[in-house]
Coordinates of C-alpha atoms in Angstrom, one line a residue:
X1 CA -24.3 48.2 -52.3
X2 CA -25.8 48.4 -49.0
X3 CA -27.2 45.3 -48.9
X4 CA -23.6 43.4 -50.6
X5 CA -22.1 45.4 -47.5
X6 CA -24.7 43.9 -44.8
X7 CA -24.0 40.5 -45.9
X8 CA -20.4 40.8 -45.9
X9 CA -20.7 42.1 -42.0
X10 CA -23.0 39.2 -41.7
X11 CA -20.5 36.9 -43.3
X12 CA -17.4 38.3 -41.2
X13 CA -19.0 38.4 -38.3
X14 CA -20.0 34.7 -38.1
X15 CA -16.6 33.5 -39.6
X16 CA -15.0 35.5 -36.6
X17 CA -17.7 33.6 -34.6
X18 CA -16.6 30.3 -36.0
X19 CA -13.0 31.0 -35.3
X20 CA -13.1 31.7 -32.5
X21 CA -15.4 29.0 -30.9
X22 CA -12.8 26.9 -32.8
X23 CA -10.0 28.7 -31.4
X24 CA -11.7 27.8 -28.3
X25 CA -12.3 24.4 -28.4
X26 CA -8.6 24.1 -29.5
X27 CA -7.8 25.8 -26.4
X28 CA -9.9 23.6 -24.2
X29 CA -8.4 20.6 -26.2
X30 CA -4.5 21.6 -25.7
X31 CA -5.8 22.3 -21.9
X32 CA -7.4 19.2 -21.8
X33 CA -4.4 16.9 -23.5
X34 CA -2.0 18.5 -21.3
X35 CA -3.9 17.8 -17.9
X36 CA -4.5 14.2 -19.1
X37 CA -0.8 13.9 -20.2
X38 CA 0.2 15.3 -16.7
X39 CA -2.4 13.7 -14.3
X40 CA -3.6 14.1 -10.5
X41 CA -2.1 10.6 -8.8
X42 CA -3.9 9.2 -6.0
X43 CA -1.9 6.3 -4.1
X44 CA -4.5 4.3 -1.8
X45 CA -1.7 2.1 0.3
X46 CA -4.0 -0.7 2.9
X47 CA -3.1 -2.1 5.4
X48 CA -2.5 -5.8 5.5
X49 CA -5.3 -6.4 2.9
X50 CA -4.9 -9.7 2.0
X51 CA -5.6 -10.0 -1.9
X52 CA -9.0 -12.5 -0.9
X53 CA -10.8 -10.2 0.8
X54 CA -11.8 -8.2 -2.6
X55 CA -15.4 -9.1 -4.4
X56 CA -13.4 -9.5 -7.8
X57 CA -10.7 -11.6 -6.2
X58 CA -13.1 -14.5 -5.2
X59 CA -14.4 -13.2 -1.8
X60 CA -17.6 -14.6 -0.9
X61 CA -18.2 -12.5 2.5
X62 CA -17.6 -9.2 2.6
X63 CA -18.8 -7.0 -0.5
X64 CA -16.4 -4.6 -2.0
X65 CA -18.0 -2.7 -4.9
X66 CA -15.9 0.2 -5.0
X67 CA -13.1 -1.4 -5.4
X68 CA -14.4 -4.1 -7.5
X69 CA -15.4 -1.0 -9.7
X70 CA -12.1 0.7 -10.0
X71 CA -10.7 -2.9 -11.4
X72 CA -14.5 -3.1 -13.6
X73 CA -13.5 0.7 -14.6
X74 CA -9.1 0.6 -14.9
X75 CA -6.2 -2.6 -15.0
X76 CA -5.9 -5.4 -12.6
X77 CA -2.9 -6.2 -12.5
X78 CA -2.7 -10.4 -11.6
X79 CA 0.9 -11.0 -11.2
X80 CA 2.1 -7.8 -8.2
X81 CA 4.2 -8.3 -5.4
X82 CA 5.2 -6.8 -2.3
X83 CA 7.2 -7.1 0.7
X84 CA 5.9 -9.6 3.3
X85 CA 6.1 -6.7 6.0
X86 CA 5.1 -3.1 6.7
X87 CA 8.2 -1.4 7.0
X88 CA 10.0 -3.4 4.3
X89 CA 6.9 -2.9 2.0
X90 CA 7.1 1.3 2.9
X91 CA 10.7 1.8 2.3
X92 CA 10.8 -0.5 -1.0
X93 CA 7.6 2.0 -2.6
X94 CA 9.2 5.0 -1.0
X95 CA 13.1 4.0 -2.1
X96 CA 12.0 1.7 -5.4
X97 CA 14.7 -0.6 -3.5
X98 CA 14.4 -4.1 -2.8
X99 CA 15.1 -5.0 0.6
X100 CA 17.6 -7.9 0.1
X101 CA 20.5 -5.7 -0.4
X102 CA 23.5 -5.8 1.6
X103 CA 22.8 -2.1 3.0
X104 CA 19.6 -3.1 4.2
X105 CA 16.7 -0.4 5.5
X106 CA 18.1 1.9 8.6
X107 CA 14.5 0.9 10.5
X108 CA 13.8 2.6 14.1
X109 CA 11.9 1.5 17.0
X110 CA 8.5 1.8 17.6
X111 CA 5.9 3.4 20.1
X112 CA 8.9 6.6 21.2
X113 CA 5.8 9.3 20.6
X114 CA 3.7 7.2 23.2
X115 CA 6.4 8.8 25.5
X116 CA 5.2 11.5 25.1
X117 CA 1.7 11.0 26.7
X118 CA 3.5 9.4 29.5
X119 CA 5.3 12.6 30.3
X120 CA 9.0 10.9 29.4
X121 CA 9.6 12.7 26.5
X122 CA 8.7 15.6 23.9
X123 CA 8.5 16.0 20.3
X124 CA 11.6 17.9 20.0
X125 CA 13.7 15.2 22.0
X126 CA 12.5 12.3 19.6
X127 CA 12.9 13.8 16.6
X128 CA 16.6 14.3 17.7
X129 CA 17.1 11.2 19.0
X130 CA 15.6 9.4 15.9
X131 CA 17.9 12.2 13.7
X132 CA 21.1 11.5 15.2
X133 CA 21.0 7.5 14.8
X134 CA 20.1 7.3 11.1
X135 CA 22.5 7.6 8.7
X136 CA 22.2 11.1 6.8
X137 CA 20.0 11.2 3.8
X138 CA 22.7 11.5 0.2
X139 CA 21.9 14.0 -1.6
X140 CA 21.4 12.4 -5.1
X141 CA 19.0 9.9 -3.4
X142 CA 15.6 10.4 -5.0
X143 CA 12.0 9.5 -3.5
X144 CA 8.7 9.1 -4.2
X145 CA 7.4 12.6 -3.1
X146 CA 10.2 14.1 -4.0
X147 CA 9.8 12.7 -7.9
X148 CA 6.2 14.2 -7.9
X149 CA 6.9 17.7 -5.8
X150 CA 10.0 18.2 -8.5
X151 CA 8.0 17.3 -11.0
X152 CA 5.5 20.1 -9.8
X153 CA 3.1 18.6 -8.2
X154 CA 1.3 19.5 -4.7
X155 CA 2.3 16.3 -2.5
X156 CA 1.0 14.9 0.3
X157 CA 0.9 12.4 2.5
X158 CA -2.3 11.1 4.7
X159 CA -2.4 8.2 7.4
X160 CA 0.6 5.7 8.5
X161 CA 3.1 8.0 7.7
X162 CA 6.5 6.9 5.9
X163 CA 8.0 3.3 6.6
X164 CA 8.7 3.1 10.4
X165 CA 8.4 2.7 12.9
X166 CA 9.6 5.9 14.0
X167 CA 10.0 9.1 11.7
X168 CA 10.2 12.6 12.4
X169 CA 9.2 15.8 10.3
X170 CA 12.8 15.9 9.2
X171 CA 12.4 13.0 6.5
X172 CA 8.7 13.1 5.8
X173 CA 10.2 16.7 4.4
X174 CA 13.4 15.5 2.8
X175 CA 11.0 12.7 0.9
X176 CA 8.9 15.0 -0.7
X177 CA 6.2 15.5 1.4
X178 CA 4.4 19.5 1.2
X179 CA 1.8 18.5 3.2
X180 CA 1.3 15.7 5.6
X181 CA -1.3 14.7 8.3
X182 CA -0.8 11.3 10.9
X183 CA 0.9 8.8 12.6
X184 CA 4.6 9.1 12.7
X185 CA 4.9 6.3 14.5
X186 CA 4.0 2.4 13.7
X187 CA 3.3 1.3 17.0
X188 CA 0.5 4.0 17.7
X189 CA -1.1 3.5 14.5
X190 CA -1.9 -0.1 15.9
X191 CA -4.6 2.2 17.8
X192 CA -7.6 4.0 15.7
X193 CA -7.8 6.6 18.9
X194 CA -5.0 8.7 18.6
X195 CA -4.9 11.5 22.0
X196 CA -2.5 12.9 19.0
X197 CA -1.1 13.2 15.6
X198 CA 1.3 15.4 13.5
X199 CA 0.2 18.3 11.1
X200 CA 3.4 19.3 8.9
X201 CA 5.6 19.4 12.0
X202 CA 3.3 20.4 14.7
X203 CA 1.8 17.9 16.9
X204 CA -2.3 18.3 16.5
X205 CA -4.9 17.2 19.7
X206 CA -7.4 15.1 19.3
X207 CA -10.1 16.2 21.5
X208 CA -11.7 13.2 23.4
X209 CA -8.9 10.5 22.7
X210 CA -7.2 10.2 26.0
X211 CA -5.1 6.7 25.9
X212 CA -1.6 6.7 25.5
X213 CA -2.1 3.7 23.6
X214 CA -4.6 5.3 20.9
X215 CA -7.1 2.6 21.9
X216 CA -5.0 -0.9 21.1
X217 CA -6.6 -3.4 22.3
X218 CA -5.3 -7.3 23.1
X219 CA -5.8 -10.1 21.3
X220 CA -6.9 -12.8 20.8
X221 CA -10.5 -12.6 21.2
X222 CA -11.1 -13.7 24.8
X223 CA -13.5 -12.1 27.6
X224 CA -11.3 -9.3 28.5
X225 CA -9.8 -8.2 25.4
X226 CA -13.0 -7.9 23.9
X227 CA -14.4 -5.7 26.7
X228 CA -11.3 -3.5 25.9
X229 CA -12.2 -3.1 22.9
X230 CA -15.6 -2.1 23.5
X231 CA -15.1 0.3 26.0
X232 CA -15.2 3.5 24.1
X233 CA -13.9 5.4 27.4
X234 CA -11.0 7.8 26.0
X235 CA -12.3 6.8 22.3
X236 CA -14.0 9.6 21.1
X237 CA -12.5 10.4 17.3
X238 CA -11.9 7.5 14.3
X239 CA -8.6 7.9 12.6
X240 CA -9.4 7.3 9.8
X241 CA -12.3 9.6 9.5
X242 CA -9.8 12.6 10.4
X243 CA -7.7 10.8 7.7
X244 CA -10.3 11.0 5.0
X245 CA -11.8 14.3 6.2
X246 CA -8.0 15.6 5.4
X247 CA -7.9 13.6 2.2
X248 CA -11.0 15.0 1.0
X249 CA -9.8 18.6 1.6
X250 CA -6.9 18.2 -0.3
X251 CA -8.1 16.7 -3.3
X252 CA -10.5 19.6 -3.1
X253 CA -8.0 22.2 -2.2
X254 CA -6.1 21.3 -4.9
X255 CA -8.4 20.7 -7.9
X256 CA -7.1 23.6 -10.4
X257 CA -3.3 22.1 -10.2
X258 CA -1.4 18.7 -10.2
X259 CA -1.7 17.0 -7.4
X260 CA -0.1 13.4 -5.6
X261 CA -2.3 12.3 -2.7
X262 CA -0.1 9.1 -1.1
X263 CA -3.1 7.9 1.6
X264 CA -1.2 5.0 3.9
X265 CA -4.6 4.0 5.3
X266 CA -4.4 1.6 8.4
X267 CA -7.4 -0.4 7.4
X268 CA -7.8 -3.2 7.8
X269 CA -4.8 -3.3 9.9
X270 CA -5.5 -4.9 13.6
X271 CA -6.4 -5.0 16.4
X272 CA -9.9 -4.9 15.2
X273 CA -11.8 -1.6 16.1
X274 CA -14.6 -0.1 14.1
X275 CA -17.1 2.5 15.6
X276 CA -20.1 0.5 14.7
X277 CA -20.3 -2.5 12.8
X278 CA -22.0 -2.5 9.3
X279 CA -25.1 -3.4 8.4
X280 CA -24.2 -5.9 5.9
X281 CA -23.0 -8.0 8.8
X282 CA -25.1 -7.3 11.9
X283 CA -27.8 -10.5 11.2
X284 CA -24.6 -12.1 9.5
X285 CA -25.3 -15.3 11.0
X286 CA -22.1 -16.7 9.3
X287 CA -19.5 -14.5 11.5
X288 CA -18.9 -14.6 15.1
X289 CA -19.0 -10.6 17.0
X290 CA -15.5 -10.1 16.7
X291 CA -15.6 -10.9 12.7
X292 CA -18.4 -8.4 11.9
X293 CA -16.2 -6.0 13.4
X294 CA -12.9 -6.8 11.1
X295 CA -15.5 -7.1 8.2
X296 CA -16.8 -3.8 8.7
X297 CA -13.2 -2.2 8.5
X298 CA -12.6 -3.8 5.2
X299 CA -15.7 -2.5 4.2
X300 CA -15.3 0.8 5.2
X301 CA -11.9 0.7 3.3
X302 CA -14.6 0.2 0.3
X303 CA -16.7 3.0 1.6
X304 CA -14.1 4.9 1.5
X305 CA -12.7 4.3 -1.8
X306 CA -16.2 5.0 -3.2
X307 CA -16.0 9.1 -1.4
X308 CA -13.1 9.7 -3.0
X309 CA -13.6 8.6 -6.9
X310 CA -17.5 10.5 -6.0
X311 CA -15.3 13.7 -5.2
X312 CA -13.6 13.3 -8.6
X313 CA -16.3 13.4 -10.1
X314 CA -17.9 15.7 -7.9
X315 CA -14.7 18.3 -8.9
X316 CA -14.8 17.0 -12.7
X317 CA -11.8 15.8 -12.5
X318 CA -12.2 11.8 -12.3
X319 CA -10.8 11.6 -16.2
X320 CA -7.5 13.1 -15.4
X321 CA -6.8 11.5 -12.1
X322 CA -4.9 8.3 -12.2
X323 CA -6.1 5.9 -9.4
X324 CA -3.2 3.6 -7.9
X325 CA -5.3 0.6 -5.4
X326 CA -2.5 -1.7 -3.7
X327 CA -1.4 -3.1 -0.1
X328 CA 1.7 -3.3 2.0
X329 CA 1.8 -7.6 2.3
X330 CA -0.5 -10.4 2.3
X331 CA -3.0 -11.2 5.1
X332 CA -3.1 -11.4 8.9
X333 CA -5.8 -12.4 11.1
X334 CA -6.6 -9.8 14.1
X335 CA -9.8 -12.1 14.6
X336 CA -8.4 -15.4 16.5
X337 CA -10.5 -17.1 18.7
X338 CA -10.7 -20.3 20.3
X339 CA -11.6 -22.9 18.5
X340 CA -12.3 -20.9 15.2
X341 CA -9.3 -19.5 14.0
X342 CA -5.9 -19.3 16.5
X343 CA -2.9 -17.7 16.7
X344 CA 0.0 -18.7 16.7
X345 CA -1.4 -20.5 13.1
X346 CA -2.3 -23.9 13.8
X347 CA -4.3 -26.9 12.1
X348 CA -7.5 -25.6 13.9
X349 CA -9.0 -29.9 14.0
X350 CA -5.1 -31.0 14.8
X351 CA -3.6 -28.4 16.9
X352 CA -0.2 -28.9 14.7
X353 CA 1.7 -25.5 14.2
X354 CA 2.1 -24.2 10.7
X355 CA 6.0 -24.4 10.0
X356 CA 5.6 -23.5 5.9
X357 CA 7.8 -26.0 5.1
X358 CA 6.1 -29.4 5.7
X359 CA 2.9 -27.3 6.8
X360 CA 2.2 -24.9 5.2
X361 CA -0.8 -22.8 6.3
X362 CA -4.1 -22.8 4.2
X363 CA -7.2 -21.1 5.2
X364 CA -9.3 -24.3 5.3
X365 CA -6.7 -25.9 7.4
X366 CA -6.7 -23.0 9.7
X367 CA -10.2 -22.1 9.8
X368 CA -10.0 -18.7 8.6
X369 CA -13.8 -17.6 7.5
X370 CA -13.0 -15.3 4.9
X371 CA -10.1 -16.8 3.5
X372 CA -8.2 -13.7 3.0
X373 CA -4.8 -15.1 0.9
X374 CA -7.5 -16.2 -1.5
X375 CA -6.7 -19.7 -1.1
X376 CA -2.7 -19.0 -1.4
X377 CA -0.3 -21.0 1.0
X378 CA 1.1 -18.5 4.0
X379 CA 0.7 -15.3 5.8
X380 CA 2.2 -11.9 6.4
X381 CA 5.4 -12.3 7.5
X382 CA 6.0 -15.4 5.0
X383 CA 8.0 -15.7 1.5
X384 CA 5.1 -17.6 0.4
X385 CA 2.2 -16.8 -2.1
X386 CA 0.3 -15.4 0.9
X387 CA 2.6 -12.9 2.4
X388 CA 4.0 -11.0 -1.0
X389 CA 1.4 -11.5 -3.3
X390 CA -0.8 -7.8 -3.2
X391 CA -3.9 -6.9 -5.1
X392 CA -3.0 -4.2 -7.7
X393 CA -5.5 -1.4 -9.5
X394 CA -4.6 1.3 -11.5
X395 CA -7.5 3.6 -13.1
X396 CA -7.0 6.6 -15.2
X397 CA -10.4 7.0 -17.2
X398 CA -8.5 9.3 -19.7
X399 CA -5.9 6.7 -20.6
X400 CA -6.4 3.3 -19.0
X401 CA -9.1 0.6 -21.5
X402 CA -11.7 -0.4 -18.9
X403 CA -12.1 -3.6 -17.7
X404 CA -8.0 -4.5 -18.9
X405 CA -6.0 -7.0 -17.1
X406 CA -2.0 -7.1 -17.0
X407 CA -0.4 -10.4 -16.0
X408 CA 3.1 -8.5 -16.3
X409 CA 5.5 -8.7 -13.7
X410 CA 5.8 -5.8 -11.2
X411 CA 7.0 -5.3 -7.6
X412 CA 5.7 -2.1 -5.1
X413 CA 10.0 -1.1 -5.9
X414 CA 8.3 0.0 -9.4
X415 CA 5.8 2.7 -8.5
X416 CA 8.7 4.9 -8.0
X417 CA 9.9 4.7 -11.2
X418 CA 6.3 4.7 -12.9
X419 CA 5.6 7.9 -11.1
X420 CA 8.5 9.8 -12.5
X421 CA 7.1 8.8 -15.9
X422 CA 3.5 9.8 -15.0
X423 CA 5.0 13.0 -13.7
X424 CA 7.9 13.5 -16.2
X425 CA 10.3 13.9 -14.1
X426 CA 13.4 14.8 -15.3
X427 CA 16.3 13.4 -13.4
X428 CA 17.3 9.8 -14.0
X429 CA 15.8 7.7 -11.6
X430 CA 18.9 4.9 -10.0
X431 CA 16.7 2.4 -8.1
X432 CA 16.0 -1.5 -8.5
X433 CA 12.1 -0.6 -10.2
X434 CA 11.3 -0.3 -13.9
X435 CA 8.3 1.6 -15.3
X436 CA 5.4 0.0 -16.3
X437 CA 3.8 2.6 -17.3
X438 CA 3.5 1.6 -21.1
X439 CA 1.8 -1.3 -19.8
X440 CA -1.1 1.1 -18.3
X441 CA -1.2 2.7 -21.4
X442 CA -2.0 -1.1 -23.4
X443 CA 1.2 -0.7 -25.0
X444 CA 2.6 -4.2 -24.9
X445 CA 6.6 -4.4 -24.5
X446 CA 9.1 -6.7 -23.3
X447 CA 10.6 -4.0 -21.1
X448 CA 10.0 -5.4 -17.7
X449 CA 11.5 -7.6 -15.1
X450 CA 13.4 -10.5 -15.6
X451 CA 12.4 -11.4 -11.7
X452 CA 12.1 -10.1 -8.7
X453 CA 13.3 -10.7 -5.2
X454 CA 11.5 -10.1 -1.6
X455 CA 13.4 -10.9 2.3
X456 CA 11.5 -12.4 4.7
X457 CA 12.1 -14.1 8.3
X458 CA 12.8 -17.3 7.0
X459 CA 14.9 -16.0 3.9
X460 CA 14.7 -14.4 0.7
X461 CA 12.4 -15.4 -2.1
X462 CA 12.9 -15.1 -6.4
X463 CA 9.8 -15.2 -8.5
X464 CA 10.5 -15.1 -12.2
X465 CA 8.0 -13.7 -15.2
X466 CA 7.5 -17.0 -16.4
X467 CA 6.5 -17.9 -13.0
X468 CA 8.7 -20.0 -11.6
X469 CA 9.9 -19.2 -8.0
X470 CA 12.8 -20.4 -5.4
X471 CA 11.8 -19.9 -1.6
X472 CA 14.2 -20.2 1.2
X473 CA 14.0 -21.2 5.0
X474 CA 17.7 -20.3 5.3
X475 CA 17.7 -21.6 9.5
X476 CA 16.1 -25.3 7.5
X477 CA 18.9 -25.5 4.9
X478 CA 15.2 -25.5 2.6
X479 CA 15.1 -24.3 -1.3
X480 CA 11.7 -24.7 -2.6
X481 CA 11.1 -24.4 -6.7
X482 CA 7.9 -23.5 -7.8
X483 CA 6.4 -23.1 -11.1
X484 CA 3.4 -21.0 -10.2
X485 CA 1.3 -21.0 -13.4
X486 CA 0.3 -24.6 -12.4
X487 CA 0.6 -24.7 -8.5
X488 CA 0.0 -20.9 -7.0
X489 CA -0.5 -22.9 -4.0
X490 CA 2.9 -23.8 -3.8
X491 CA 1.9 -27.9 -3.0
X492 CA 4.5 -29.5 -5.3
X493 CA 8.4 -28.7 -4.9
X494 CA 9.9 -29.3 -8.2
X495 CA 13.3 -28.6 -6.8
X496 CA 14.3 -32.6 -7.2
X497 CA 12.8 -32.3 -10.5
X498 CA 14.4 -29.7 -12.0
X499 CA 17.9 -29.6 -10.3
X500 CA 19.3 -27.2 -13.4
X501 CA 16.7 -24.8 -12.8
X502 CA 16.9 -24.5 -8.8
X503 CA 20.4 -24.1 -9.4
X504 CA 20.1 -21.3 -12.0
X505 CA 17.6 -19.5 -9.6
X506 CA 19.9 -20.2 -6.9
X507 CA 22.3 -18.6 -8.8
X508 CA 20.5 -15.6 -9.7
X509 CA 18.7 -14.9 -5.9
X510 CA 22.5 -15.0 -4.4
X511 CA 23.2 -12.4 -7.0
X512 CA 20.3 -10.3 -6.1
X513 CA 21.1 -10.8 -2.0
X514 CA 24.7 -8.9 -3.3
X515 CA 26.5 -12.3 -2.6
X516 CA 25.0 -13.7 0.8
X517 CA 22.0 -15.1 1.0
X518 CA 21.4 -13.8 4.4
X519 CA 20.7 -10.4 3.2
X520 CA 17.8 -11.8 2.3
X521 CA 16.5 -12.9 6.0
X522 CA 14.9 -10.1 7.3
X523 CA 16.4 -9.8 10.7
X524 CA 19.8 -9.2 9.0
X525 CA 18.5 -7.3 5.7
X526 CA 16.8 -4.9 7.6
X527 CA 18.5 -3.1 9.5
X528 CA 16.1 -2.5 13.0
X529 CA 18.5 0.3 14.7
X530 CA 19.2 -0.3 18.7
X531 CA 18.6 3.9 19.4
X532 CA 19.9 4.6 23.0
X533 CA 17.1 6.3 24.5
X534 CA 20.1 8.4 26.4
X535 CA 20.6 10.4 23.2
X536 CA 17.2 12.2 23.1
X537 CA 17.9 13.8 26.8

């Protein structure tokens, strides 16, 4: 009897073992499933990084394995656009608004916190004077941080703060933003030497930086703009190495709970200045001084997208975070010098002034070295291929198939509404995106875009998800078709060709610009306040 009773014990005993580790590892599961199902959201926003300067995009210079790994290791997404400008590009991802709308973007000056290194103003007087000219916030409006930090999720904000060029603590607050750390001003973040930056409302010193100008220098690349730049007098401290110091933290910080790190990098936005150029490029034969340095800042934008997925991992928590790589616009040149590459964009054997209609600019034409449209016609600041077309990378290890690639349709106006998916956040979202967040998943649908429309200084542009596209130079009397699939350089106008179809896009881009196509020319569409500097006093 004894012994009957020992193995029952024995029996018990390990079935109670069993269920429990079972228990547990059902525990860990439903803990697991619902992290993945509700995932940490990193937002990496560059800086005027034209789509060809990535390894996997074709560039043939400057070596970009992290990045090249997130695309290896997530979706690339071939078909993304974005605005063909900084502040339109920051308030269409922070609104998931397009910017050809009658109401366009209530946009402030820029450098008004230089004022206050030169004594002429303080914080509190800017913030009021910004305040008191922008129209007040509705309350049903809904933002990006805002989706995320109702959604519960610790938000913050790191770098270029919010869409410019002037913002104050006021609306990086009303956005969404629990935690934020930068420039809240446009202008200054043209400098990497900040003398100071804001901290969640307070303004922060940065011990060593002592130009009001945060260490701008001129271009283009001539004798004394290049000493400039080389003096490190006043230049003690690297933006973006606070930025990523901060960045790191909070990921850290923030490990055991939901978290949306938006990180508006200034890299590689100009005027060049890097504290020491990389050794890829210091024997670089192929590059004059002034390029190793612009080179270096795209690659430390890879560095630095390499520290952060290592801190993931580092944390074990790289499966459940979801990766979002983009930028702003297309490419811009902060490297012109005589005789290589010039600004204003000219025909560098002719002389002859790009005008993007008759000439448009190319890379070979203009003698840019690293070709940093990837071969596309245009430039920041231009409706063309080269201005809104933006690399796009999304990596979630838990969800995403490696190695995928999405030729869907999407504009920067749709991360809002992807977010509040991610997030599951429960309000309806009102804006001019549409999720594609079945589309990370590899769930194929026809939910999408029919088109989707960008301003620009010349006018606004359509692009369609069978590719074909109408541009406008509004000031020319100029409508360009396209059908991209065959021509991304935009070289053959097919508007004589296909009359119907110009006319039908016509049709459908003055619906989209609300009834006037002027909505769509940036210096009407967005709206560039004139703040009377008498109102801050």
């Amino acid at each position: 009897m004894m012994y009957i009773a020992n193995i029952w014990k024995k029996y018990t005993t390990a079935l109670v073992v069993f269920i429990g580790s079972f228990y547990g590892l059902a525990q860990e599961y439903k803990s697991s499933a619902a992290t993945v199902q509700k995932p940490n959201i990193i937002l990496i926003y560059t800086d005027d990084l034209g789509i060809g300067l990535l390894g996997h995009e074709g560039q043939k210079i400057i070596k970009t394995p992290h990045i090249d790994q997130l695309a290896k290791e997530g979706v690339r997404f071939t078909n993304a656009y974005s605005n063909m400008l900084c502040a339109p590009a920051r308030a269409s991802l922070i609104t998931g608004l397009h910017d050809s709308h009658e109401q366009g973007f209530e946009i402030t000056p820029g450098a008004l916190y230089k004022k206050i290194s030169t004594g002429e103003y303080n914080q509190s007087q800017i913030e009021k004077l910004v305040n008191s000219n922008l129209t007040p916030i509705p309350e049903n409006q809904i933002f990006l941080g805002q989706v995320a930090q109702e959604a519960g999720y610790q938000t913050a904000q790191i770098g270029k703060l919010e869409w410019g060029f002037s913002t104050t603590d006021h609306q990086m607050k009303r956005h969404g933003w629990e935690y934020y750390y930068g420039y809240l001003d446009h202008v200054r973040a043209h400098g990497f030497y900040p003398p100071f930056l804001f901290e969640e409302g307070k303004l922060v010193n940065i011990e060593g930086n002592t130009l009001a100008n945060c260490g701008k220098s001129g271009e283009p690349e001539i004798p004394e703009n290049s000493k400039e730049r080389k003096s490190m007098e006043g230049k003690v401290q690297y933006s973006q190495d606070l930025f990523m110091d901060k960045a790191l933290n909070f990921i850290s910080t923030n490990k055991e709970e939901p978290f949306f790190l938006y990180f508006p990098t200034q890299l590689p936005h100009g005027p060049v200045a890097i504290p020491k150029v990389h050794q890829d490029f210091v024997h670089d034969d192929r590059l004059t001084p002034i390029e190793k340095e612009y080179a270096s800042m795209v690659k430390m934008l890879d560095d630095n997208v390499g520290q952060i997925v290592q801190k993931l991992k580092e944390l074990k928590i790289d499966d459940e975070t979801l990766i979002i790589f983009t930028a702003d616009n297309g490419h811009e040149i902060y490297y012109a010098q005589e005789g290589r590459v010039e600004k204003p964009y000219a025909n560098i054997k002719t002389g002859k002034r790009f005008d993007d209609v008759e000439h448009k600019y190319y890379s070979h034409l203009s003698g840019d070295v690293f070709d940093g449209n990837g071969g596309r016609a245009g430039m920041k600041r231009s409706n063309l291929q080269g201005g809104i077309q933006v690399p796009l990378i999304v990596r979630w290890p838990a969800k995403i198939e490696a190695g995928s690639t999405s030729h869907k349709l999407v504009a920067n106006y749709d991360l809002l509404a992807t977010i509040a998916e991610l997030t599951g956040f429960s309000k309806p979202v009102d804006t001019d995106g549409i999720s594609f967040y079945k589309e990370l998943l590899g769930e194929n649908t026809e939910e999408g875009h029919e088109f989707v429309v960008y301003s620009s200084y010349t006018g606004p542009t359509l692009v369609t998800k069978e590719g074909w596209k109408i541009r406008t130079d509004l000031d020319k009397e100029v409508f360009e078709l396209f059908f991209l699939p065959d021509d991304f350089k935009e070289a053959n106008d097919l508007s004589e060709k296909h009359p119907q179809k110009l006319q039908e896009l016509k049709d459908q881009l003055l619906t989209a610009c609300e009834g006037d196509f002027r909505n769509g020319h940036f210096s009407n569409g967005g709206s560039i306040l004139k703040v009377s500097t008498k109102a801050g006093k």
